[in-house]
Short mmCIF file of C-alpha atoms in Angstrom, two decimals:
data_model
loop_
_atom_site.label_atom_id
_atom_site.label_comp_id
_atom_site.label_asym_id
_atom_site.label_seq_id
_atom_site.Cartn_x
_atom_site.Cartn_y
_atom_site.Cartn_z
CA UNK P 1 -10.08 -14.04 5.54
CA UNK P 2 -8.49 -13.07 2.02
CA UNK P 3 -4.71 -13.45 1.95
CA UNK P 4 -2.59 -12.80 -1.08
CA UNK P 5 1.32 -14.65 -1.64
CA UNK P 6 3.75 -12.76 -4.03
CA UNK P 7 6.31 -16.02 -4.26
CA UNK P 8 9.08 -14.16 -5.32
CA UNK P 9 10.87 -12.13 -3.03
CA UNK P 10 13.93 -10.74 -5.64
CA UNK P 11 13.75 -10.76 -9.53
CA UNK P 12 16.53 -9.73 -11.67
CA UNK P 13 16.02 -9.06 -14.84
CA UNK P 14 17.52 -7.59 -17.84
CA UNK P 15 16.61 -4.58 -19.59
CA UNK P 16 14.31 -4.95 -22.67
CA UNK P 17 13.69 -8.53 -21.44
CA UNK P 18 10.18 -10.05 -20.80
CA UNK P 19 9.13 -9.75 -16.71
CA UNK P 20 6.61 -11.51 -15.07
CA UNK P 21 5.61 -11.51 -11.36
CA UNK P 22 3.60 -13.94 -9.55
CA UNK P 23 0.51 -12.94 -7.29
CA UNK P 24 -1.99 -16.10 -5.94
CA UNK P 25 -4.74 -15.11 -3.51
CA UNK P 26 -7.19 -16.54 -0.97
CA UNK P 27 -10.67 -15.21 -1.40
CA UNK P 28 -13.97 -16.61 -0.91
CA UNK P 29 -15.81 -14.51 -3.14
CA UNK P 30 -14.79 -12.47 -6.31
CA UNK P 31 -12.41 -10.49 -5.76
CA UNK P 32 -11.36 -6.75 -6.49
CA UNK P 33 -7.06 -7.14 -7.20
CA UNK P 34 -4.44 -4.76 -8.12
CA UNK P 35 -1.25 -3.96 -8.39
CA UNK P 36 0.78 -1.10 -7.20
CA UNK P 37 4.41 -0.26 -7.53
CA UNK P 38 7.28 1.94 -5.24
CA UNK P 39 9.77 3.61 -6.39
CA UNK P 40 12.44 3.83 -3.76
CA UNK P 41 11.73 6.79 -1.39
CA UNK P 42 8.46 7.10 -2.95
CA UNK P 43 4.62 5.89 -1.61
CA UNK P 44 2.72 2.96 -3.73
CA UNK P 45 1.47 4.23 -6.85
CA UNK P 46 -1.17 2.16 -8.87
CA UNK P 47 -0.74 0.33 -12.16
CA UNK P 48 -3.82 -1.60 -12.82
CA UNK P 49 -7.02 -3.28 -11.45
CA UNK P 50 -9.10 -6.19 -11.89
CA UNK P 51 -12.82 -6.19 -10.92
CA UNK P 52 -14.95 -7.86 -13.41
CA UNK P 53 -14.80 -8.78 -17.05
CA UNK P 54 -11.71 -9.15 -19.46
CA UNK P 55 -9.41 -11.31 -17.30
CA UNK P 56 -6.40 -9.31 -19.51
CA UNK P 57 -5.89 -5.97 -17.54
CA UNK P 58 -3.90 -3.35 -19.26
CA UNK P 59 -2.39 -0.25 -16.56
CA UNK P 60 0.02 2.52 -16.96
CA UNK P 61 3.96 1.98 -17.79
CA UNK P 62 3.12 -0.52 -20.23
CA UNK P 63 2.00 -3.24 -17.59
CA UNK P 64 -0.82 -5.44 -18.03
CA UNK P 65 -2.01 -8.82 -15.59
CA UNK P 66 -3.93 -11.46 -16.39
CA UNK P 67 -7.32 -12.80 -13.53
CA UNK P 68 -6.71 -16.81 -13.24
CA UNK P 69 -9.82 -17.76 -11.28
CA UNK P 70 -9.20 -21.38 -11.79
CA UNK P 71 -5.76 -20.43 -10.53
CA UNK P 72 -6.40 -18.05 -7.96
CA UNK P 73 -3.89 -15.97 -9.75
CA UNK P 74 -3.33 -12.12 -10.76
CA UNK P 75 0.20 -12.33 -12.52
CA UNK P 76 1.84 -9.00 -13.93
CA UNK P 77 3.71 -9.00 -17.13
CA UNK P 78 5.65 -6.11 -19.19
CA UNK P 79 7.11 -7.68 -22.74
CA UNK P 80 10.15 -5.08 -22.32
CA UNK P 81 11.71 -3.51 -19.04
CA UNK P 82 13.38 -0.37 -18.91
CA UNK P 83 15.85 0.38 -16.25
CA UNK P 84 12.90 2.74 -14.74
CA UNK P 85 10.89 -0.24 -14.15
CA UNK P 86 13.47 -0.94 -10.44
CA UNK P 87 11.12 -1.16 -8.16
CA UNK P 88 9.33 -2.58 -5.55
CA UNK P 89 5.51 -4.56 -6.59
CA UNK P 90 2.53 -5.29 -4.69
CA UNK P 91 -0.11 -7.06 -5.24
CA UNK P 92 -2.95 -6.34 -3.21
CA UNK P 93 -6.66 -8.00 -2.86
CA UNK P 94 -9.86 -5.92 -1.85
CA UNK P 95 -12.13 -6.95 0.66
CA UNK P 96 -15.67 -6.99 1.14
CA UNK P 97 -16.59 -6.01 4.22
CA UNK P 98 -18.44 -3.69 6.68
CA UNK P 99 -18.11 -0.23 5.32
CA UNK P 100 -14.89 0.91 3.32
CA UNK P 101 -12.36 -1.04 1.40
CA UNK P 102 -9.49 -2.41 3.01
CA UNK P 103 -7.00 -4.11 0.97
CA UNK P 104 -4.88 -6.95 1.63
CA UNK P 105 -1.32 -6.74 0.27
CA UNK P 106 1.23 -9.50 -0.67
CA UNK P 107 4.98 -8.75 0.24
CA UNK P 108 6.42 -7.41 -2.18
CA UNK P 109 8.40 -8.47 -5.22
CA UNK P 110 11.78 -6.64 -5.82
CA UNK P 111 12.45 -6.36 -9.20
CA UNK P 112 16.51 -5.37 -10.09
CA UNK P 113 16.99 -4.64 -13.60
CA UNK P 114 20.19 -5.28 -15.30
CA UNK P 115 21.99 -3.02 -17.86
CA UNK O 1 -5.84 17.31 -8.38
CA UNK O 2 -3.52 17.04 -5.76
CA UNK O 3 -2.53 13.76 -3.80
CA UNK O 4 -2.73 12.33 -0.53
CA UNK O 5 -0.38 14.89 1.26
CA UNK O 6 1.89 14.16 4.26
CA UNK O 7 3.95 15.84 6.69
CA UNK O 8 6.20 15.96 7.75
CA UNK O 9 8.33 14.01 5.22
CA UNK O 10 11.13 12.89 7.55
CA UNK O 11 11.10 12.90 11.49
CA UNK O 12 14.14 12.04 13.52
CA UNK O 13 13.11 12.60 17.28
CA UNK O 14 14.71 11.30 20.73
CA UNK O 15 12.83 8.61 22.52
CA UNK O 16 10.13 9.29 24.93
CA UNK O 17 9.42 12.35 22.84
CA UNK O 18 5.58 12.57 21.13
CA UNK O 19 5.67 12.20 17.81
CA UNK O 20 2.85 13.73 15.31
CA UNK O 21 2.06 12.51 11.89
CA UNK O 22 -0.49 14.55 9.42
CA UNK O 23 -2.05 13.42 6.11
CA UNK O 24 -4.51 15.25 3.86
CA UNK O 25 -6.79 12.70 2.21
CA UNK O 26 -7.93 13.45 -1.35
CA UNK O 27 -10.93 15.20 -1.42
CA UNK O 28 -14.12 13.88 -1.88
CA UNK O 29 -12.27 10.22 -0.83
CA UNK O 30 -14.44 9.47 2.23
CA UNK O 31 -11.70 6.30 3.14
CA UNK O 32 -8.23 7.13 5.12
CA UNK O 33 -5.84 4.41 6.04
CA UNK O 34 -2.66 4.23 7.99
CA UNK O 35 -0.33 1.75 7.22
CA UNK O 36 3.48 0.97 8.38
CA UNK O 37 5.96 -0.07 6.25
CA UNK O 38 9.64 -2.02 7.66
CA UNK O 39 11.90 -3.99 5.76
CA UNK O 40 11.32 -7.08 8.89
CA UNK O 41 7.54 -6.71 8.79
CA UNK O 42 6.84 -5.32 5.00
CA UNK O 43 3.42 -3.27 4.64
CA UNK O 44 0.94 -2.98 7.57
CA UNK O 45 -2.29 -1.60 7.97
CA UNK O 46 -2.79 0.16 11.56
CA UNK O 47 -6.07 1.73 11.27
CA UNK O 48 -8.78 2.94 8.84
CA UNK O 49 -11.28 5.46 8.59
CA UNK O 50 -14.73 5.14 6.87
CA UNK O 51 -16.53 8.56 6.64
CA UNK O 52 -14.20 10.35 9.59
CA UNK O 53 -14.97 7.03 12.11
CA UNK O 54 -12.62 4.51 13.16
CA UNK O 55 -13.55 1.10 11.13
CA UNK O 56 -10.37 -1.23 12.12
CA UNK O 57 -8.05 -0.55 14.25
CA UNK O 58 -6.60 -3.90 15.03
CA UNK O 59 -3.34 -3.33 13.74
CA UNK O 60 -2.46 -0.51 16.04
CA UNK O 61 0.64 -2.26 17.77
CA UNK O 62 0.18 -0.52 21.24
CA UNK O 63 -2.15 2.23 23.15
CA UNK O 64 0.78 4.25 22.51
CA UNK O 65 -0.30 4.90 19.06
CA UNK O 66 -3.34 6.61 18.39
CA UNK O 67 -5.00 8.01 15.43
CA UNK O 68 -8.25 10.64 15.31
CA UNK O 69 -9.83 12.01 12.13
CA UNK O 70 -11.71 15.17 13.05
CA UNK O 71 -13.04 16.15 9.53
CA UNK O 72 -12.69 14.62 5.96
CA UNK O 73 -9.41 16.30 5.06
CA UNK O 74 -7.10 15.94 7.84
CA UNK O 75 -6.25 13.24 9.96
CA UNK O 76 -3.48 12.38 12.24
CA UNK O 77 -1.33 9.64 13.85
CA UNK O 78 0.42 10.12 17.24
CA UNK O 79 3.25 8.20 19.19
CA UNK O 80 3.25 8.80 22.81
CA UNK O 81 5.47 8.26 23.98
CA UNK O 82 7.70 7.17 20.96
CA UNK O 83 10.28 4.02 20.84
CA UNK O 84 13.29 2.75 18.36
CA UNK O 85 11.39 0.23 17.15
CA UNK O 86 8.69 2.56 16.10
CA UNK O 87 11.18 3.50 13.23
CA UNK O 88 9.61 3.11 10.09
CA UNK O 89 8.14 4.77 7.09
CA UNK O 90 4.45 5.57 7.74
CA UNK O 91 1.98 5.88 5.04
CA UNK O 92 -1.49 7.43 4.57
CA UNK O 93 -3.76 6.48 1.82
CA UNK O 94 -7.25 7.20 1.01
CA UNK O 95 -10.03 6.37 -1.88
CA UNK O 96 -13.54 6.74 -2.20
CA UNK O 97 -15.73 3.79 0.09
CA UNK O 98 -16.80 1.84 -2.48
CA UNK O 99 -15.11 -1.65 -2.12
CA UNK O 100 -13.76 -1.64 -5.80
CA UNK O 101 -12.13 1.08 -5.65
CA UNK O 102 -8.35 1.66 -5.43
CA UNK O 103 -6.29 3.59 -1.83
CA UNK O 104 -3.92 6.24 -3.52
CA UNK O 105 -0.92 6.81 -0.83
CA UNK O 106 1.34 9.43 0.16
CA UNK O 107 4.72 9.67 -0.15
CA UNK O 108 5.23 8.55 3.59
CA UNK O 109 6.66 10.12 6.54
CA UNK O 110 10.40 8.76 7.37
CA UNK O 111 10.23 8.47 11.25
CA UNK O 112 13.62 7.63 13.27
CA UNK O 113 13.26 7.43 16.95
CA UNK O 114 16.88 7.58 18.41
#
């Protein structure tokens, strides 16, 4: 079964400073990865997605993650936060399966940015 | 094109009282999943749909949730009879079958069961 750890439960970070968020996963084969963030109040709203090729991702907001096989990682990276960017992340892993695709999700990284 | 649509948006209901929750999937998405989100349990998956039939539905907590899916574009999830704990944020998502492809949510219905 794929599982997927998000090691950081609270970041703080600065605004216009660098922010990077952790995702490892547990997967047998390749896997399908994303990230999504919520806005408070809000449902999860997609930023990117990794299936095959470059290993450098770029999604919306100015967000881009880089596929670590040898790490078993999917980290997400902005060079500059705005205050906008206060939010909750997920990183989520897609599964192979019967019919369908049902994705496992990580818990959650709350990012708190400071003025 | 318009998003995965919910209602209602907030709920606040007595216990014991039967609770309904609605969710348009985006059309021509053929997958519909129910998830619950808490701040002690985070984001859980209760049940998904693959082409209007029930795949998974291990993560329903208890038979006093229940979820149907009579056509592509509407399906529903129902509390009978409904408990405090069951407070939570409920979201539907859906997304086209093929395993690679991304679940676009709702904005989530706000359920309080006093």
């Amino acid at each position: 079964a794929q599982s997927v750890t998000q090691p950081d439960i609270h970041i703080t970070v600065s605004e216009g400073a660098s922010l990077e968020l952790r995702c490892n996963y547990s997967y047998g084969a390749t896997p399908y990865l994303f990230w999504y963030v919520q806005s408070p109040g809000q449902g999860l709203q997609l930023l990117l997605k990794y299936f095959s090729g470059d290993t450098l991702v770029q999604g919306i907001k100015g967000f881009e993650a880089e596929f670590k096989r040898s790490q078993s990682s999917f980290n997400l990276r902005k060079p500059s936060v705005h205050w906008s960017d206060a939010a909750e992340y997920f990183c989520a892993v897609g599964a192979t399966g019967a019919a369908g695709n049902k994705l496992t999700f990580g818990g959650g990284t709350r990012v708190l940015v400071k003025p | 094109d318009a998003g995965v649509i919910q209602s209602p948006r907030h709920e606040v209901t007595e216990m014991g009282q039967e609770v309904t929750l609605r969710c348009k999937p985006i059309s021509g998405h053929n997958s519909l999943f129910w998830y619950r989100q808490t701040m002690m349990r985070g984001l859980e998956l209760l049940i998904y749909f693959n082409n209007n039939v029930p795949i998974d539905d291990s993560g329903m907590p208890e038979d006093r949730f229940s979820a149907k899916m009579p056509n592509a574009s509407f399906s529903t999830l129902k509390i009978q009879p409904s408990e405090p704990r069951d407070s939570a944020v409920y979201f539907c998502a859906s997304s086209r079958g093929q395993q690679n492809q991304p679940q676009h949510f709702g904005d989530g219905t706000r359920l309080s069961i006093l």
